[in-house]
């Protein structure tokens, strides 16, 4: 092949991107060296590996907010991921940052999420001796569990962005990682409002007026305001931020959602049952570890039973966890 697409793309990055962008040629590389792809940059290759992974496909049957929603229009963990990726790409392009890196981080940021959303995290944290966090689990998925234990061998920058995308952890090492952190918050607050209104948990007139006055009354208006504020306050700078006014309104809207939706008994009333279901599965395999699939036997031998059980249960979809629970604990005549 005379024309080398990867090298051309690498040269384009040098010429077109911001001086604060992460150039793929400056990547800290992979944990294991590989022959470069002749067509794709390493960051583009990472994105493709994530999209083609088993854990990415399972996101379509994992809860976002509403447990096992009956409607076809509620978000799942997969549709949330796609919305985060879309917002991330928009920001990266406008700020002349690395779109491939940003998209790879966005596509992989929730791979470690448990079934039943954050209630699944709470369940595993309650039975294990360590706190289960989905961001750290996402890195385990790509490093340790995918490809039957071989891992995806992604670049440092993608792994770092995935590990740092949620609140309470270390800051991302790249601006692209920080974009995904902001995009995740923008996406989930606004699409959860839409889902809550559809579910009858919220009325459109219940949203706080002071937040809507600054951000906008519709989902589209709010997302546009937030994106524009990031662009206006971050372009040409070595930071990602919103204006103080917009950031405060966004945080107030987030606080409102926690009070009115995320902790609302109507929305989360079934969470206790979901948590108990996972706890019962954990206790079963704790007593019968021989029933774990082969991959998790290897994890158990190398890292202990607790780690293997959490890895196995976290990888389940809502549907699979419920089906397995029925097989183990519900008599066939009652199903």
CSV table of C-alpha atoms in Angstrom, one decimal:
chain,number,residue,atom,x,y,z
A,1,UNK,CA,0.0,0.0,0.0
A,2,UNK,CA,1.7,3.2,-1.2
A,3,UNK,CA,-0.6,5.6,0.5
A,4,UNK,CA,-0.5,5.0,4.3
A,5,UNK,CA,-3.7,6.2,5.9
A,6,UNK,CA,-2.5,6.0,9.5
A,7,UNK,CA,0.6,8.1,8.9
A,8,UNK,CA,-1.5,10.7,6.9
A,9,UNK,CA,-4.0,10.9,9.8
A,10,UNK,CA,-1.1,11.4,12.3
A,11,UNK,CA,0.3,14.2,10.2
A,12,UNK,CA,-3.2,15.8,9.9
A,13,UNK,CA,-3.4,15.8,13.7
A,14,UNK,CA,-0.1,17.7,14.0
A,15,UNK,CA,-1.3,20.3,11.5
A,16,UNK,CA,-5.0,20.7,12.5
A,17,UNK,CA,-5.3,20.1,16.2
A,18,UNK,CA,-4.9,22.6,19.1
A,19,UNK,CA,-1.5,22.8,20.8
A,20,UNK,CA,-3.4,21.4,23.9
A,21,UNK,CA,-4.7,18.4,22.1
A,22,UNK,CA,-3.4,14.9,22.7
A,23,UNK,CA,-1.5,13.8,19.6
A,24,UNK,CA,-1.6,10.0,19.0
A,25,UNK,CA,2.1,10.1,18.1
A,26,UNK,CA,2.8,11.3,21.7
A,27,UNK,CA,0.8,8.5,23.3
A,28,UNK,CA,2.4,6.7,26.2
A,29,UNK,CA,1.4,3.5,24.4
A,30,UNK,CA,-0.1,0.2,25.3
A,31,UNK,CA,0.7,-2.2,28.1
A,32,UNK,CA,1.9,-4.7,25.5
A,33,UNK,CA,3.6,-3.5,22.3
A,34,UNK,CA,1.8,-4.2,19.0
A,35,UNK,CA,2.5,-3.7,15.4
A,36,UNK,CA,0.6,-0.4,14.4
A,37,UNK,CA,-2.4,-0.7,12.1
A,38,UNK,CA,-1.6,0.6,8.6
A,39,UNK,CA,-5.0,2.3,8.3
A,40,UNK,CA,-6.1,3.5,11.8
A,41,UNK,CA,-4.4,5.5,14.5
A,42,UNK,CA,-4.0,3.8,17.8
A,43,UNK,CA,-6.8,5.9,19.3
A,44,UNK,CA,-9.1,5.0,16.4
A,45,UNK,CA,-8.1,1.4,16.8
A,46,UNK,CA,-9.0,1.5,20.5
A,47,UNK,CA,-12.4,2.9,19.8
A,48,UNK,CA,-13.1,0.0,17.3
A,49,UNK,CA,-11.9,-2.6,19.8
A,50,UNK,CA,-14.4,-1.2,22.4
A,51,UNK,CA,-17.3,-1.1,20.0
A,52,UNK,CA,-16.7,-4.7,18.9
A,53,UNK,CA,-16.3,-6.0,22.5
A,54,UNK,CA,-18.7,-8.3,24.2
A,55,UNK,CA,-19.1,-5.9,27.2
A,56,UNK,CA,-20.1,-3.1,24.8
A,57,UNK,CA,-22.9,-5.2,23.3
A,58,UNK,CA,-24.2,-6.1,26.8
A,59,UNK,CA,-24.8,-2.4,27.6
A,60,UNK,CA,-28.1,-2.6,25.6
A,61,UNK,CA,-29.6,-4.7,28.3
A,62,UNK,CA,-28.3,-2.8,31.3
A,63,UNK,CA,-30.3,-0.3,33.3
A,64,UNK,CA,-29.7,3.4,33.0
A,65,UNK,CA,-32.1,4.7,35.7
A,66,UNK,CA,-35.4,2.8,35.4
A,67,UNK,CA,-35.2,-0.9,36.2
A,68,UNK,CA,-36.5,-3.1,33.4
A,69,UNK,CA,-38.6,-0.3,31.8
A,70,UNK,CA,-41.5,-1.5,29.7
A,71,UNK,CA,-41.4,1.3,27.2
A,72,UNK,CA,-39.1,1.1,24.1
A,73,UNK,CA,-38.1,4.7,24.5
A,74,UNK,CA,-36.3,4.7,27.8
A,75,UNK,CA,-32.6,4.9,27.9
A,76,UNK,CA,-30.4,2.0,28.5
A,77,UNK,CA,-26.7,2.0,29.4
A,78,UNK,CA,-25.9,1.7,25.7
A,79,UNK,CA,-28.0,4.6,24.4
A,80,UNK,CA,-26.6,6.7,27.3
A,81,UNK,CA,-23.1,5.8,26.0
A,82,UNK,CA,-24.0,6.8,22.5
A,83,UNK,CA,-25.3,10.1,23.7
A,84,UNK,CA,-22.2,10.8,25.7
A,85,UNK,CA,-20.1,10.0,22.6
A,86,UNK,CA,-22.1,12.3,20.4
A,87,UNK,CA,-21.7,15.3,22.9
A,88,UNK,CA,-18.0,14.4,23.3
A,89,UNK,CA,-17.3,14.4,19.6
A,90,UNK,CA,-19.1,17.8,19.2
A,91,UNK,CA,-17.0,19.4,21.9
A,92,UNK,CA,-13.7,17.8,20.7
A,93,UNK,CA,-14.3,19.0,17.2
A,94,UNK,CA,-15.1,22.5,18.2
A,95,UNK,CA,-12.1,22.8,20.5
A,96,UNK,CA,-9.8,21.1,18.0
A,97,UNK,CA,-9.0,18.3,20.3
A,98,UNK,CA,-8.5,14.6,19.4
A,99,UNK,CA,-11.9,13.2,18.3
A,100,UNK,CA,-10.7,9.6,18.1
A,101,UNK,CA,-9.4,9.7,21.7
A,102,UNK,CA,-12.5,11.4,23.0
A,103,UNK,CA,-14.8,8.9,21.3
A,104,UNK,CA,-12.8,5.9,22.5
A,105,UNK,CA,-13.0,7.1,26.1
A,106,UNK,CA,-16.8,7.9,25.7
A,107,UNK,CA,-17.5,4.5,24.2
A,108,UNK,CA,-15.7,2.6,27.0
A,109,UNK,CA,-16.6,4.7,30.0
A,110,UNK,CA,-19.4,2.5,31.3
A,111,UNK,CA,-18.3,-1.0,30.3
A,112,UNK,CA,-17.9,-1.9,33.9
A,113,UNK,CA,-21.4,-1.0,35.0
A,114,UNK,CA,-23.3,-3.6,36.9
A,115,UNK,CA,-26.8,-4.8,36.0
A,116,UNK,CA,-29.6,-2.6,37.6
A,117,UNK,CA,-27.5,0.6,37.4
A,118,UNK,CA,-26.0,2.1,40.5
A,119,UNK,CA,-28.1,-0.2,42.7
A,120,UNK,CA,-25.9,-3.0,41.4
A,121,UNK,CA,-22.8,-1.2,42.6
A,122,UNK,CA,-24.3,-0.8,46.0
A,123,UNK,CA,-25.2,-4.5,46.2
A,124,UNK,CA,-21.7,-5.6,45.3
A,125,UNK,CA,-20.1,-3.1,47.7
A,126,UNK,CA,-22.4,-4.5,50.5
A,127,UNK,CA,-21.1,-8.1,50.1
A,128,UNK,CA,-17.4,-7.6,49.1
A,129,UNK,CA,-14.7,-6.3,51.4
A,130,UNK,CA,-13.9,-3.5,48.9
A,131,UNK,CA,-16.0,-0.7,47.5
A,132,UNK,CA,-17.2,-1.5,44.0
A,133,UNK,CA,-16.8,1.4,41.6
A,134,UNK,CA,-17.9,1.1,37.9
A,135,UNK,CA,-15.1,3.3,36.6
A,136,UNK,CA,-12.4,1.1,38.0
A,137,UNK,CA,-14.4,-2.0,36.9
A,138,UNK,CA,-14.5,-0.5,33.3
A,139,UNK,CA,-10.7,-0.6,33.3
A,140,UNK,CA,-10.7,-4.1,34.6
A,141,UNK,CA,-13.0,-5.1,31.8
A,142,UNK,CA,-10.7,-3.8,29.1
A,143,UNK,CA,-7.5,-4.9,30.8
A,144,UNK,CA,-8.4,-8.2,32.4
A,145,UNK,CA,-11.7,-9.7,31.3
A,146,UNK,CA,-12.3,-9.0,27.6
A,147,UNK,CA,-11.1,-11.5,25.0
A,148,UNK,CA,-11.4,-14.4,27.5
A,149,UNK,CA,-8.9,-12.8,29.9
A,150,UNK,CA,-6.4,-11.4,27.3
A,151,UNK,CA,-7.8,-7.9,27.6
A,152,UNK,CA,-8.1,-5.3,24.8
A,153,UNK,CA,-4.6,-3.8,25.4
A,154,UNK,CA,-5.7,-0.2,24.9
A,155,UNK,CA,-3.5,2.9,25.1
A,156,UNK,CA,-2.7,4.7,28.3
A,157,UNK,CA,-4.7,7.8,27.4
A,158,UNK,CA,-8.0,5.8,26.7
A,159,UNK,CA,-7.6,3.8,29.9
A,160,UNK,CA,-6.9,6.9,32.0
A,161,UNK,CA,-9.9,8.7,30.6
A,162,UNK,CA,-12.2,5.8,31.4
A,163,UNK,CA,-10.8,5.5,34.9
A,164,UNK,CA,-11.3,9.2,35.7
A,165,UNK,CA,-14.7,9.9,34.1
A,166,UNK,CA,-16.8,10.0,37.3
A,167,UNK,CA,-16.8,12.2,40.3
A,168,UNK,CA,-14.6,11.7,43.3
A,169,UNK,CA,-11.6,10.3,41.5
A,170,UNK,CA,-8.4,11.7,40.1
A,171,UNK,CA,-8.4,14.2,37.3
A,172,UNK,CA,-8.0,13.0,33.7
A,173,UNK,CA,-4.6,13.3,32.3
A,174,UNK,CA,-5.9,14.7,29.0
A,175,UNK,CA,-8.4,17.4,27.9
A,176,UNK,CA,-10.1,14.7,25.9
A,177,UNK,CA,-10.7,12.7,29.1
A,178,UNK,CA,-12.1,15.9,30.8
A,179,UNK,CA,-14.5,16.4,27.9
A,180,UNK,CA,-16.0,13.0,28.5
A,181,UNK,CA,-16.4,13.7,32.2
A,182,UNK,CA,-18.4,16.8,31.4
A,183,UNK,CA,-20.3,15.1,28.5
A,184,UNK,CA,-21.4,12.2,30.8
A,185,UNK,CA,-23.0,14.7,33.2
A,186,UNK,CA,-24.6,16.7,30.5
A,187,UNK,CA,-26.1,13.6,28.9
A,188,UNK,CA,-27.4,11.8,31.9
A,189,UNK,CA,-29.0,14.8,33.6
A,190,UNK,CA,-30.9,15.8,30.5
A,191,UNK,CA,-32.0,12.4,29.2
A,192,UNK,CA,-33.0,11.3,32.7
A,193,UNK,CA,-35.3,14.4,32.9
A,194,UNK,CA,-36.9,13.2,29.6
A,195,UNK,CA,-37.3,9.6,30.9
A,196,UNK,CA,-38.7,10.8,34.2
A,197,UNK,CA,-41.3,12.9,32.5
A,198,UNK,CA,-42.2,10.0,30.3
A,199,UNK,CA,-42.5,7.7,33.3
A,200,UNK,CA,-44.8,10.2,35.2
A,201,UNK,CA,-42.2,10.7,37.9
A,202,UNK,CA,-41.8,14.4,37.0
A,203,UNK,CA,-44.1,16.9,35.4
A,204,UNK,CA,-42.6,19.4,32.9
A,205,UNK,CA,-43.6,22.3,35.2
A,206,UNK,CA,-41.8,20.8,38.2
A,207,UNK,CA,-38.3,21.6,37.0
A,208,UNK,CA,-36.7,24.5,38.8
A,209,UNK,CA,-37.4,27.7,37.0
A,210,UNK,CA,-34.2,29.4,37.9
A,211,UNK,CA,-32.2,26.6,36.2
A,212,UNK,CA,-34.4,26.6,33.1
A,213,UNK,CA,-34.1,30.4,32.8
A,214,UNK,CA,-30.4,30.0,32.4
A,215,UNK,CA,-30.1,26.6,30.6
A,216,UNK,CA,-33.3,26.4,28.6
A,217,UNK,CA,-36.7,24.8,28.8
A,218,UNK,CA,-36.2,21.9,26.5
A,219,UNK,CA,-33.5,19.1,26.5
A,220,UNK,CA,-32.1,20.4,23.2
A,221,UNK,CA,-31.8,24.0,24.5
A,222,UNK,CA,-30.1,22.9,27.7
A,223,UNK,CA,-27.6,20.7,26.0
A,224,UNK,CA,-26.8,23.5,23.5
A,225,UNK,CA,-26.3,26.0,26.3
A,226,UNK,CA,-24.0,23.7,28.2
A,227,UNK,CA,-22.0,22.8,25.1
A,228,UNK,CA,-21.7,26.5,24.0
A,229,UNK,CA,-20.6,27.5,27.5
A,230,UNK,CA,-17.8,24.9,27.5
A,231,UNK,CA,-16.6,26.0,24.0
A,232,UNK,CA,-16.7,29.7,24.9
A,233,UNK,CA,-14.7,29.2,28.2
A,234,UNK,CA,-12.3,26.5,27.0
A,235,UNK,CA,-11.3,27.3,23.4
A,236,UNK,CA,-7.6,28.0,23.1
A,237,UNK,CA,-7.0,27.1,26.8
A,238,UNK,CA,-5.4,24.2,28.6
A,239,UNK,CA,-8.6,23.5,30.5
A,240,UNK,CA,-12.2,22.4,30.1
A,241,UNK,CA,-14.8,24.5,32.0
A,242,UNK,CA,-18.2,26.3,31.8
A,243,UNK,CA,-19.0,29.8,32.9
A,244,UNK,CA,-19.8,30.0,36.6
A,245,UNK,CA,-23.4,30.9,36.0
A,246,UNK,CA,-24.0,27.9,33.7
A,247,UNK,CA,-22.1,25.5,35.9
A,248,UNK,CA,-24.1,26.6,39.0
A,249,UNK,CA,-27.4,26.2,37.2
A,250,UNK,CA,-26.3,22.7,35.9
A,251,UNK,CA,-25.3,21.6,39.4
A,252,UNK,CA,-28.6,22.9,40.8
A,253,UNK,CA,-30.5,20.9,38.2
A,254,UNK,CA,-28.4,17.8,39.1
A,255,UNK,CA,-29.2,18.3,42.8
A,256,UNK,CA,-32.9,18.6,41.9
A,257,UNK,CA,-32.7,15.3,40.0
A,258,UNK,CA,-31.2,13.5,42.9
A,259,UNK,CA,-33.9,14.7,45.2
A,260,UNK,CA,-36.8,14.3,42.9
A,261,UNK,CA,-35.9,11.3,40.7
A,262,UNK,CA,-32.8,9.3,41.7
A,263,UNK,CA,-34.0,8.9,45.3
A,264,UNK,CA,-37.7,9.0,44.4
A,265,UNK,CA,-39.5,5.8,45.7
A,266,UNK,CA,-41.6,5.7,42.5
A,267,UNK,CA,-38.5,5.6,40.4
A,268,UNK,CA,-36.3,3.6,42.7
A,269,UNK,CA,-38.7,1.6,44.8
A,270,UNK,CA,-37.7,-1.7,43.1
A,271,UNK,CA,-34.0,-1.1,43.8
A,272,UNK,CA,-34.0,-3.0,47.0
A,273,UNK,CA,-35.3,-6.1,45.3
A,274,UNK,CA,-32.7,-5.8,42.5
A,275,UNK,CA,-29.9,-5.4,45.1
A,276,UNK,CA,-31.2,-8.5,47.1
A,277,UNK,CA,-31.3,-10.5,43.8
A,278,UNK,CA,-27.6,-9.7,43.2
A,279,UNK,CA,-26.7,-10.4,46.8
A,280,UNK,CA,-28.4,-13.8,46.6
A,281,UNK,CA,-26.5,-14.6,43.4
A,282,UNK,CA,-23.3,-13.6,45.1
A,283,UNK,CA,-24.0,-15.8,48.1
A,284,UNK,CA,-24.9,-18.8,45.8
A,285,UNK,CA,-21.6,-18.6,43.9
A,286,UNK,CA,-19.7,-17.9,47.1
A,287,UNK,CA,-20.8,-21.4,48.2
A,288,UNK,CA,-20.6,-23.0,44.7
A,289,UNK,CA,-17.6,-21.3,43.0
A,290,UNK,CA,-17.1,-24.4,40.8
A,291,UNK,CA,-20.2,-23.2,38.9
A,292,UNK,CA,-18.4,-20.1,37.7
A,293,UNK,CA,-17.4,-20.0,34.0
A,294,UNK,CA,-13.7,-20.9,33.3
A,295,UNK,CA,-12.5,-17.3,33.0
A,296,UNK,CA,-13.6,-16.5,36.5
A,297,UNK,CA,-11.9,-19.7,37.9
A,298,UNK,CA,-8.6,-18.2,36.6
A,299,UNK,CA,-9.4,-14.8,38.2
A,300,UNK,CA,-10.3,-16.6,41.5
A,301,UNK,CA,-7.0,-18.5,41.5
A,302,UNK,CA,-5.0,-15.3,40.8
A,303,UNK,CA,-6.9,-12.7,42.7
A,304,UNK,CA,-9.3,-14.4,45.0
A,305,UNK,CA,-13.0,-15.4,45.2
A,306,UNK,CA,-14.4,-12.0,45.9
A,307,UNK,CA,-12.8,-10.5,42.9
A,308,UNK,CA,-14.0,-13.3,40.6
A,309,UNK,CA,-17.6,-13.1,41.9
A,310,UNK,CA,-17.8,-9.3,41.5
A,311,UNK,CA,-16.3,-9.6,38.0
A,312,UNK,CA,-18.9,-12.2,37.0
A,313,UNK,CA,-21.9,-10.5,38.5
A,314,UNK,CA,-20.9,-7.1,37.2
A,315,UNK,CA,-20.7,-8.4,33.7
A,316,UNK,CA,-24.3,-9.6,33.7
A,317,UNK,CA,-27.2,-7.9,31.9
A,318,UNK,CA,-30.4,-7.2,33.9
A,319,UNK,CA,-32.1,-9.9,31.8
A,320,UNK,CA,-29.4,-12.5,32.4
A,321,UNK,CA,-29.2,-11.8,36.1
A,322,UNK,CA,-33.0,-12.2,36.5
A,323,UNK,CA,-33.1,-15.4,34.4
A,324,UNK,CA,-30.2,-16.9,36.3
A,325,UNK,CA,-31.9,-16.0,39.6
A,326,UNK,CA,-35.1,-17.8,38.4
A,327,UNK,CA,-33.2,-20.8,37.4
A,328,UNK,CA,-31.4,-21.1,40.8
A,329,UNK,CA,-34.1,-20.1,43.2
A,330,UNK,CA,-37.6,-20.2,41.6
A,331,UNK,CA,-39.3,-23.6,41.1
A,332,UNK,CA,-40.1,-24.2,37.5
A,333,UNK,CA,-43.8,-24.6,38.1
A,334,UNK,CA,-43.9,-21.0,39.4
A,335,UNK,CA,-42.1,-19.3,36.5
